[in-house]
């Protein structure tokens, strides 16, 4: 009788933590809270949204443009989604980010249905909670870029592939094959070959991992080949993705194909683009950060790594993750969000084997370190201002230091103390306590950290753009790549030296080169805050 009350409390806690209602609340918090409250960040959000703005302003829905020049970085689907969204809810930060928030929400929903179908509803809810609360997923779910949309289509494709494998009959599984080709087509329209490459490679390796060179194994390989070369599937793929690729060729010639496929795909693998290089172990370092606060939970999976290969679902999920990890580890261009293409299976594995997380220090040291670093950030910035070799960096560090107030400190300290409390709390399982830490992390990051970071980096850009828009003077930028300036000014901004009578927007470290190269200019300061400035080239007498 003495244990009845604790057991009852544990049962209530378990039901709460596996409730779809909690998952719905987390989705709203992770992807929609503060969605329109922060300015667009450069370079990525600014570039995507300026292309969308010019698409709406110019009426060219085929070839995306940025500041009047074709933007060949990505295919068109994200621009179309942002265009529709802003037509419905308005052209602002919320409208531009809404497609990503919706895509991330459907990503969680798709994962929930798949896991419930393969395992059970509580496990599906836990997997959805881990996905929605992880740091990198919540970041792209709130960003006006293509990654949430792409990850949705990649996940949907893999779910269909596994459903087809279980059908064991081509006629019974044909609907899964056709849906997989549909999702691959939409993914190809979002970010290109990556949406096809990983499903094909992973599914083939999964089939090969199941072979025992028997008659049944040969039939299994034939089963994969029928799906991989299914004419109707490829027809669906071409009908979804083909019309736009044909249209941009007719509209713009071979420029998109040369730039996108050769430079932005093959070129990214062969070398570092935009200084986004790394090293072979880069993603082993970044994975713990990407999955915060669930880093220790993920590491606990390796205790069952060998036995996992005996279970088809676990083996499929591990191959999915490892192929993405290995491929991008040898890519010349490395960015943290690339690894998300292989993160979905980790959340499923974490949820399925949640009881394997038994070491409280393994579970809580990563979020404790994270909140600790947030707490000492002001001191780090003080040191960085002193040791910085470039004046421009010193200005950024100083601006960031000024943005950190008492409220920030209280939030960071609160996150640290609540995480420490979860470490000491002995009643709920560790995974449940980590989900609560994930909620705290979301509140701290998007309630204090992200708004202050973006206010430091991007609020001056937005303010300068609005001033330039109000003056209605011709405006240029000089050696400065901050495309959100054009978004907020609602006009194309050429990148060149100003002429008399024009405004020029620039980073403050570009002012000296401008005056040295163009001594004839009589520049008048119009606006200056932190690392950016807006000046007017006064007309001569």
mmCIF file of C-alpha atoms in Angstrom, residues 19-347:
data_model
loop_
_atom_site.group_PDB
_atom_site.id
_atom_site.type_symbol
_atom_site.label_atom_id
_atom_site.label_comp_id
_atom_site.label_asym_id
_atom_site.label_seq_id
_atom_site.Cartn_x
_atom_site.Cartn_y
_atom_site.Cartn_z
ATOM 1 C CA UNK A 19 -0.167 12.668 -24.417
ATOM 2 C CA UNK A 20 -0.835 13.938 -27.961
ATOM 3 C CA UNK A 21 -2.101 17.134 -26.328
ATOM 4 C CA UNK A 22 1.374 17.781 -24.911
ATOM 5 C CA UNK A 23 2.877 17.121 -28.343
ATOM 6 C CA UNK A 24 0.488 19.636 -29.919
ATOM 7 C CA UNK A 25 1.461 22.238 -27.299
ATOM 8 C CA UNK A 26 5.164 21.604 -27.955
ATOM 9 C CA UNK A 27 4.692 21.963 -31.716
ATOM 10 C CA UNK A 28 3.037 25.354 -31.216
ATOM 11 C CA UNK A 29 5.766 26.447 -28.810
ATOM 12 C CA UNK A 30 8.674 25.202 -30.926
ATOM 13 C CA UNK A 31 7.532 26.336 -34.354
ATOM 14 C CA UNK A 32 4.980 29.167 -33.976
ATOM 15 C CA UNK A 33 5.838 31.052 -30.781
ATOM 16 C CA UNK A 34 7.831 34.216 -31.613
ATOM 17 C CA UNK A 35 7.619 33.304 -35.298
ATOM 18 C CA UNK A 36 7.156 36.878 -36.469
ATOM 19 C CA UNK A 37 8.739 38.683 -33.535
ATOM 20 C CA UNK A 38 12.362 38.630 -34.721
ATOM 21 C CA UNK A 39 13.902 40.281 -37.803
ATOM 22 C CA UNK A 40 15.072 38.160 -40.708
ATOM 23 C CA UNK A 41 18.660 37.002 -40.427
ATOM 24 C CA UNK A 42 21.315 37.288 -43.095
ATOM 25 C CA UNK A 43 22.539 35.702 -45.205
ATOM 26 C CA UNK A 44 20.087 32.830 -45.590
ATOM 27 C CA UNK A 45 16.679 34.218 -44.633
ATOM 28 C CA UNK A 46 17.434 37.490 -46.374
ATOM 29 C CA UNK A 47 18.399 35.756 -49.627
ATOM 30 C CA UNK A 48 15.368 33.452 -49.694
ATOM 31 C CA UNK A 49 12.850 36.139 -48.801
ATOM 32 C CA UNK A 50 14.279 38.761 -51.168
ATOM 33 C CA UNK A 51 13.893 36.226 -53.992
ATOM 34 C CA UNK A 52 10.283 35.723 -52.915
ATOM 35 C CA UNK A 53 9.686 39.488 -52.748
ATOM 36 C CA UNK A 54 11.062 40.001 -56.254
ATOM 37 C CA UNK A 55 8.978 37.088 -57.511
ATOM 38 C CA UNK A 56 5.845 38.778 -56.207
ATOM 39 C CA UNK A 57 6.882 42.244 -57.361
ATOM 40 C CA UNK A 58 8.033 41.247 -60.839
ATOM 41 C CA UNK A 59 5.529 38.503 -61.571
ATOM 42 C CA UNK A 60 8.222 36.029 -62.696
ATOM 43 C CA UNK A 61 7.288 32.794 -60.903
ATOM 44 C CA UNK A 62 9.790 30.689 -62.844
ATOM 45 C CA UNK A 63 13.284 32.139 -62.308
ATOM 46 C CA UNK A 64 14.005 33.388 -58.763
ATOM 47 C CA UNK A 65 15.971 36.635 -58.603
ATOM 48 C CA UNK A 66 17.873 38.361 -55.829
ATOM 49 C CA UNK A 67 18.591 42.073 -56.260
ATOM 50 C CA UNK A 68 17.814 41.782 -59.939
ATOM 51 C CA UNK A 69 20.162 38.869 -60.643
ATOM 52 C CA UNK A 70 19.046 35.221 -61.117
ATOM 53 C CA UNK A 71 19.370 33.225 -57.901
ATOM 54 C CA UNK A 72 20.342 29.682 -58.834
ATOM 55 C CA UNK A 73 21.074 28.406 -55.306
ATOM 56 C CA UNK A 74 17.820 26.464 -54.862
ATOM 57 C CA UNK A 75 14.812 25.278 -56.890
ATOM 58 C CA UNK A 76 11.531 27.097 -56.715
ATOM 59 C CA UNK A 77 9.139 25.369 -54.282
ATOM 60 C CA UNK A 78 10.088 27.318 -51.139
ATOM 61 C CA UNK A 79 9.633 30.624 -52.990
ATOM 62 C CA UNK A 80 6.206 29.556 -54.180
ATOM 63 C CA UNK A 81 5.259 28.515 -50.645
ATOM 64 C CA UNK A 82 6.409 31.833 -49.207
ATOM 65 C CA UNK A 83 4.631 33.736 -51.969
ATOM 66 C CA UNK A 84 1.322 31.991 -51.221
ATOM 67 C CA UNK A 85 1.769 32.455 -47.481
ATOM 68 C CA UNK A 86 2.484 36.170 -47.706
ATOM 69 C CA UNK A 87 -0.432 36.681 -50.068
ATOM 70 C CA UNK A 88 -2.694 35.147 -47.412
ATOM 71 C CA UNK A 89 -1.329 36.539 -44.123
ATOM 72 C CA UNK A 90 0.775 39.506 -45.259
ATOM 73 C CA UNK A 91 4.348 40.141 -46.333
ATOM 74 C CA UNK A 92 6.199 40.174 -43.033
ATOM 75 C CA UNK A 93 8.405 37.922 -40.919
ATOM 76 C CA UNK A 94 5.467 35.770 -39.845
ATOM 77 C CA UNK A 95 4.175 35.256 -43.366
ATOM 78 C CA UNK A 96 7.616 34.469 -44.737
ATOM 79 C CA UNK A 97 8.398 31.941 -41.999
ATOM 80 C CA UNK A 98 4.958 30.334 -41.858
ATOM 81 C CA UNK A 99 5.673 27.693 -44.584
ATOM 82 C CA UNK A 100 8.646 26.404 -42.556
ATOM 83 C CA UNK A 101 6.597 26.251 -39.351
ATOM 84 C CA UNK A 102 3.826 24.349 -41.124
ATOM 85 C CA UNK A 103 6.306 21.988 -42.815
ATOM 86 C CA UNK A 104 8.011 21.248 -39.483
ATOM 87 C CA UNK A 105 4.611 20.575 -37.901
ATOM 88 C CA UNK A 106 3.648 18.136 -40.659
ATOM 89 C CA UNK A 107 7.102 16.540 -40.277
ATOM 90 C CA UNK A 108 6.286 15.817 -36.631
ATOM 91 C CA UNK A 109 2.814 14.565 -37.594
ATOM 92 C CA UNK A 110 4.197 12.249 -40.287
ATOM 93 C CA UNK A 111 6.714 10.827 -37.829
ATOM 94 C CA UNK A 112 3.946 10.327 -35.253
ATOM 95 C CA UNK A 113 1.767 8.341 -37.670
ATOM 96 C CA UNK A 114 4.691 6.225 -38.852
ATOM 97 C CA UNK A 115 5.881 5.324 -35.355
ATOM 98 C CA UNK A 116 2.358 4.638 -34.099
ATOM 99 C CA UNK A 117 1.836 2.357 -37.087
ATOM 100 C CA UNK A 118 5.118 0.468 -36.570
ATOM 101 C CA UNK A 119 5.281 0.552 -32.734
ATOM 102 C CA UNK A 120 2.673 2.281 -30.558
ATOM 103 C CA UNK A 121 1.109 5.668 -29.824
ATOM 104 C CA UNK A 122 3.130 6.527 -26.653
ATOM 105 C CA UNK A 123 6.403 5.874 -28.491
ATOM 106 C CA UNK A 124 5.159 7.972 -31.394
ATOM 107 C CA UNK A 125 4.446 10.881 -29.056
ATOM 108 C CA UNK A 126 7.861 10.626 -27.394
ATOM 109 C CA UNK A 127 9.579 10.614 -30.801
ATOM 110 C CA UNK A 128 7.567 13.668 -31.829
ATOM 111 C CA UNK A 129 8.482 15.507 -28.624
ATOM 112 C CA UNK A 130 12.195 14.825 -29.132
ATOM 113 C CA UNK A 131 12.008 15.951 -32.765
ATOM 114 C CA UNK A 132 10.135 19.186 -32.050
ATOM 115 C CA UNK A 133 12.205 20.192 -29.003
ATOM 116 C CA UNK A 134 15.683 19.516 -30.419
ATOM 117 C CA UNK A 135 17.655 22.699 -30.977
ATOM 118 C CA UNK A 136 18.411 22.510 -34.704
ATOM 119 C CA UNK A 137 14.942 21.319 -35.706
ATOM 120 C CA UNK A 138 13.280 24.182 -33.850
ATOM 121 C CA UNK A 139 15.707 26.610 -35.510
ATOM 122 C CA UNK A 140 14.852 25.570 -39.070
ATOM 123 C CA UNK A 141 11.158 25.334 -38.142
ATOM 124 C CA UNK A 142 11.269 29.056 -37.412
ATOM 125 C CA UNK A 143 13.431 30.062 -40.396
ATOM 126 C CA UNK A 144 12.328 31.314 -43.810
ATOM 127 C CA UNK A 145 14.569 28.844 -45.665
ATOM 128 C CA UNK A 146 14.011 25.578 -47.539
ATOM 129 C CA UNK A 147 15.274 23.093 -44.935
ATOM 130 C CA UNK A 148 12.093 22.323 -42.983
ATOM 131 C CA UNK A 149 10.260 21.646 -46.239
ATOM 132 C CA UNK A 150 13.060 19.417 -47.530
ATOM 133 C CA UNK A 151 13.305 17.425 -44.295
ATOM 134 C CA UNK A 152 9.565 16.825 -44.409
ATOM 135 C CA UNK A 153 9.784 15.323 -47.907
ATOM 136 C CA UNK A 154 12.871 13.267 -47.084
ATOM 137 C CA UNK A 155 11.193 11.805 -43.994
ATOM 138 C CA UNK A 156 7.984 11.050 -45.907
ATOM 139 C CA UNK A 157 9.988 9.280 -48.617
ATOM 140 C CA UNK A 158 11.798 7.059 -46.123
ATOM 141 C CA UNK A 159 8.582 6.173 -44.320
ATOM 142 C CA UNK A 160 7.058 5.026 -47.623
ATOM 143 C CA UNK A 161 10.186 3.003 -48.431
ATOM 144 C CA UNK A 162 9.921 1.051 -45.182
ATOM 145 C CA UNK A 163 6.182 0.503 -45.640
ATOM 146 C CA UNK A 164 6.897 -0.899 -49.098
ATOM 147 C CA UNK A 165 9.570 -3.225 -47.692
ATOM 148 C CA UNK A 166 7.109 -4.662 -45.179
ATOM 149 C CA UNK A 167 4.433 -5.231 -47.812
ATOM 150 C CA UNK A 168 6.566 -8.011 -49.406
ATOM 151 C CA UNK A 169 4.344 -7.892 -52.462
ATOM 152 C CA UNK A 170 4.743 -5.389 -55.264
ATOM 153 C CA UNK A 171 1.020 -5.040 -55.956
ATOM 154 C CA UNK A 172 0.246 -4.529 -52.276
ATOM 155 C CA UNK A 173 3.132 -2.097 -51.862
ATOM 156 C CA UNK A 174 2.741 -0.196 -55.113
ATOM 157 C CA UNK A 175 0.873 2.668 -53.458
ATOM 158 C CA UNK A 176 3.844 3.226 -51.153
ATOM 159 C CA UNK A 177 6.206 3.300 -54.119
ATOM 160 C CA UNK A 178 4.075 5.851 -55.936
ATOM 161 C CA UNK A 179 3.856 8.055 -52.846
ATOM 162 C CA UNK A 180 7.639 7.838 -52.405
ATOM 163 C CA UNK A 181 8.135 9.106 -55.941
ATOM 164 C CA UNK A 182 5.688 11.932 -55.232
ATOM 165 C CA UNK A 183 7.649 13.023 -52.136
ATOM 166 C CA UNK A 184 10.956 12.718 -53.997
ATOM 167 C CA UNK A 185 9.576 14.894 -56.780
ATOM 168 C CA UNK A 186 8.535 17.576 -54.304
ATOM 169 C CA UNK A 187 11.903 17.291 -52.552
ATOM 170 C CA UNK A 188 13.672 17.645 -55.906
ATOM 171 C CA UNK A 189 11.609 20.787 -56.456
ATOM 172 C CA UNK A 190 12.731 22.043 -53.028
ATOM 173 C CA UNK A 191 16.473 21.379 -52.961
ATOM 174 C CA UNK A 192 17.416 19.107 -55.825
ATOM 175 C CA UNK A 193 19.273 15.757 -56.017
ATOM 176 C CA UNK A 194 19.662 15.240 -52.265
ATOM 177 C CA UNK A 195 15.959 14.313 -52.107
ATOM 178 C CA UNK A 196 16.599 11.356 -54.435
ATOM 179 C CA UNK A 197 20.171 10.384 -53.610
ATOM 180 C CA UNK A 198 19.696 9.394 -49.969
ATOM 181 C CA UNK A 199 16.485 7.372 -50.387
ATOM 182 C CA UNK A 200 18.017 5.374 -53.259
ATOM 183 C CA UNK A 201 21.330 4.685 -51.506
ATOM 184 C CA UNK A 202 19.855 3.919 -48.079
ATOM 185 C CA UNK A 203 17.133 1.628 -49.430
ATOM 186 C CA UNK A 204 19.674 -0.317 -51.493
ATOM 187 C CA UNK A 205 22.048 -0.709 -48.532
ATOM 188 C CA UNK A 206 19.140 -1.796 -46.348
ATOM 189 C CA UNK A 207 18.185 -4.506 -48.835
ATOM 190 C CA UNK A 208 21.814 -5.644 -49.155
ATOM 191 C CA UNK A 209 22.109 -5.787 -45.360
ATOM 192 C CA UNK A 210 19.197 -8.237 -45.324
ATOM 193 C CA UNK A 211 20.589 -10.607 -47.938
ATOM 194 C CA UNK A 212 21.721 -14.127 -47.067
ATOM 195 C CA UNK A 213 22.308 -15.125 -50.705
ATOM 196 C CA UNK A 214 19.384 -17.471 -50.753
ATOM 197 C CA UNK A 215 16.490 -17.639 -53.170
ATOM 198 C CA UNK A 216 14.519 -15.333 -50.869
ATOM 199 C CA UNK A 217 17.393 -12.847 -50.911
ATOM 200 C CA UNK A 218 17.428 -12.745 -54.693
ATOM 201 C CA UNK A 219 13.693 -12.089 -54.647
ATOM 202 C CA UNK A 220 14.228 -9.275 -52.124
ATOM 203 C CA UNK A 221 16.763 -7.612 -54.404
ATOM 204 C CA UNK A 222 14.390 -7.986 -57.333
ATOM 205 C CA UNK A 223 11.667 -6.457 -55.155
ATOM 206 C CA UNK A 224 13.883 -3.370 -54.640
ATOM 207 C CA UNK A 225 14.791 -3.161 -58.327
ATOM 208 C CA UNK A 226 11.130 -3.191 -59.358
ATOM 209 C CA UNK A 227 10.495 -0.165 -57.142
ATOM 210 C CA UNK A 228 13.701 1.661 -58.080
ATOM 211 C CA UNK A 229 13.008 1.384 -61.806
ATOM 212 C CA UNK A 230 9.210 1.542 -61.745
ATOM 213 C CA UNK A 231 8.177 3.520 -64.881
ATOM 214 C CA UNK A 232 4.956 4.867 -63.391
ATOM 215 C CA UNK A 233 6.877 6.087 -60.341
ATOM 216 C CA UNK A 234 9.390 7.965 -62.466
ATOM 217 C CA UNK A 235 6.527 9.386 -64.514
ATOM 218 C CA UNK A 236 4.996 10.810 -61.323
ATOM 219 C CA UNK A 237 8.400 12.200 -60.352
ATOM 220 C CA UNK A 238 8.792 13.892 -63.739
ATOM 221 C CA UNK A 239 5.238 15.255 -63.710
ATOM 222 C CA UNK A 240 5.866 16.842 -60.301
ATOM 223 C CA UNK A 241 9.382 18.209 -60.767
ATOM 224 C CA UNK A 242 9.813 18.295 -64.538
ATOM 225 C CA UNK A 243 7.542 21.181 -65.602
ATOM 226 C CA UNK A 244 9.410 23.798 -63.587
ATOM 227 C CA UNK A 245 12.847 22.523 -64.640
ATOM 228 C CA UNK A 246 11.688 22.695 -68.255
ATOM 229 C CA UNK A 247 10.175 26.134 -67.690
ATOM 230 C CA UNK A 248 13.341 27.616 -66.195
ATOM 231 C CA UNK A 249 15.356 26.222 -69.086
ATOM 232 C CA UNK A 250 12.997 27.900 -71.537
ATOM 233 C CA UNK A 251 12.995 31.092 -69.461
ATOM 234 C CA UNK A 252 16.687 31.332 -68.638
ATOM 235 C CA UNK A 253 18.619 28.831 -70.739
ATOM 236 C CA UNK A 254 21.205 26.505 -69.244
ATOM 237 C CA UNK A 255 22.340 28.982 -66.563
ATOM 238 C CA UNK A 256 20.361 27.384 -63.739
ATOM 239 C CA UNK A 257 21.498 23.861 -64.571
ATOM 240 C CA UNK A 258 25.173 24.815 -64.775
ATOM 241 C CA UNK A 259 25.074 26.825 -61.558
ATOM 242 C CA UNK A 260 22.774 24.664 -59.452
ATOM 243 C CA UNK A 261 23.883 21.158 -60.385
ATOM 244 C CA UNK A 262 27.571 21.795 -61.022
ATOM 245 C CA UNK A 263 28.363 24.576 -58.563
ATOM 246 C CA UNK A 264 25.793 24.292 -55.782
ATOM 247 C CA UNK A 265 25.668 20.477 -55.670
ATOM 248 C CA UNK A 266 28.837 18.946 -57.103
ATOM 249 C CA UNK A 267 30.856 22.034 -56.175
ATOM 250 C CA UNK A 268 29.671 21.967 -52.545
ATOM 251 C CA UNK A 269 30.838 18.381 -52.177
ATOM 252 C CA UNK A 270 34.213 18.965 -53.792
ATOM 253 C CA UNK A 271 35.098 22.194 -51.967
ATOM 254 C CA UNK A 272 33.997 24.687 -49.333
ATOM 255 C CA UNK A 273 31.505 27.317 -50.487
ATOM 256 C CA UNK A 274 31.108 30.659 -48.695
ATOM 257 C CA UNK A 275 33.851 29.625 -46.223
ATOM 258 C CA UNK A 276 31.661 26.798 -44.868
ATOM 259 C CA UNK A 277 34.469 24.270 -44.698
ATOM 260 C CA UNK A 278 35.049 21.687 -42.016
ATOM 261 C CA UNK A 279 36.902 18.440 -41.383
ATOM 262 C CA UNK A 280 36.014 14.712 -41.420
ATOM 263 C CA UNK A 281 34.968 14.752 -37.755
ATOM 264 C CA UNK A 282 32.935 17.960 -38.049
ATOM 265 C CA UNK A 283 29.548 16.275 -37.692
ATOM 266 C CA UNK A 284 30.663 14.150 -34.765
ATOM 267 C CA UNK A 285 31.309 17.464 -33.021
ATOM 268 C CA UNK A 286 28.121 19.136 -34.233
ATOM 269 C CA UNK A 287 25.734 16.232 -33.620
ATOM 270 C CA UNK A 288 25.680 16.767 -29.824
ATOM 271 C CA UNK A 289 24.838 20.445 -30.394
ATOM 272 C CA UNK A 290 22.187 19.748 -33.023
ATOM 273 C CA UNK A 291 20.319 17.357 -30.716
ATOM 274 C CA UNK A 292 20.400 19.472 -27.541
ATOM 275 C CA UNK A 293 19.120 18.832 -24.930
ATOM 276 C CA UNK A 294 18.890 15.165 -25.958
ATOM 277 C CA UNK A 295 22.589 14.549 -26.644
ATOM 278 C CA UNK A 296 23.039 12.049 -23.809
ATOM 279 C CA UNK A 297 19.820 10.302 -24.769
ATOM 280 C CA UNK A 298 21.196 9.789 -28.269
ATOM 281 C CA UNK A 299 24.531 8.521 -26.936
ATOM 282 C CA UNK A 300 22.717 5.908 -24.859
ATOM 283 C CA UNK A 301 21.602 4.259 -28.114
ATOM 284 C CA UNK A 302 25.112 2.971 -28.749
ATOM 285 C CA UNK A 303 24.711 0.512 -25.881
ATOM 286 C CA UNK A 304 22.325 -1.430 -28.140
ATOM 287 C CA UNK A 305 24.016 -0.674 -31.435
ATOM 288 C CA UNK A 306 25.053 -4.266 -32.240
ATOM 289 C CA UNK A 307 21.777 -5.900 -31.260
ATOM 290 C CA UNK A 308 19.895 -3.248 -33.243
ATOM 291 C CA UNK A 309 21.081 -4.820 -36.499
ATOM 292 C CA UNK A 310 18.968 -7.883 -35.754
ATOM 293 C CA UNK A 311 15.771 -5.818 -35.867
ATOM 294 C CA UNK A 312 14.704 -4.666 -39.384
ATOM 295 C CA UNK A 313 13.303 -1.310 -38.246
ATOM 296 C CA UNK A 314 16.335 -0.470 -36.117
ATOM 297 C CA UNK A 315 18.678 -1.535 -38.920
ATOM 298 C CA UNK A 316 16.812 0.634 -41.424
ATOM 299 C CA UNK A 317 16.972 3.642 -39.104
ATOM 300 C CA UNK A 318 20.672 3.209 -38.337
ATOM 301 C CA UNK A 319 21.578 2.872 -42.028
ATOM 302 C CA UNK A 320 19.558 6.001 -42.794
ATOM 303 C CA UNK A 321 21.453 7.989 -40.161
ATOM 304 C CA UNK A 322 24.922 6.597 -40.917
ATOM 305 C CA UNK A 323 24.725 7.133 -44.682
ATOM 306 C CA UNK A 324 23.913 10.815 -44.171
ATOM 307 C CA UNK A 325 26.628 11.173 -41.515
ATOM 308 C CA UNK A 326 29.344 9.527 -43.615
ATOM 309 C CA UNK A 327 28.402 11.293 -46.841
ATOM 310 C CA UNK A 328 28.489 14.806 -45.420
ATOM 311 C CA UNK A 329 31.576 14.070 -43.320
ATOM 312 C CA UNK A 330 33.519 13.910 -46.576
ATOM 313 C CA UNK A 331 31.809 16.881 -48.188
ATOM 314 C CA UNK A 332 33.882 19.992 -48.836
ATOM 315 C CA UNK A 333 31.044 22.249 -47.667
ATOM 316 C CA UNK A 334 29.755 21.448 -44.183
ATOM 317 C CA UNK A 335 26.867 23.100 -42.365
ATOM 318 C CA UNK A 336 25.102 21.820 -39.223
ATOM 319 C CA UNK A 337 21.648 21.534 -40.755
ATOM 320 C CA UNK A 338 22.851 19.056 -43.419
ATOM 321 C CA UNK A 339 22.910 16.367 -40.737
ATOM 322 C CA UNK A 340 19.188 16.817 -40.114
ATOM 323 C CA UNK A 341 18.534 14.775 -43.262
ATOM 324 C CA UNK A 342 19.597 11.799 -41.144
ATOM 325 C CA UNK A 343 18.333 12.933 -37.738
ATOM 326 C CA UNK A 344 14.726 11.735 -38.005
ATOM 327 C CA UNK A 345 15.699 8.064 -37.445
ATOM 328 C CA UNK A 346 17.607 9.027 -34.283
ATOM 329 C CA UNK A 347 14.471 10.473 -32.709
#
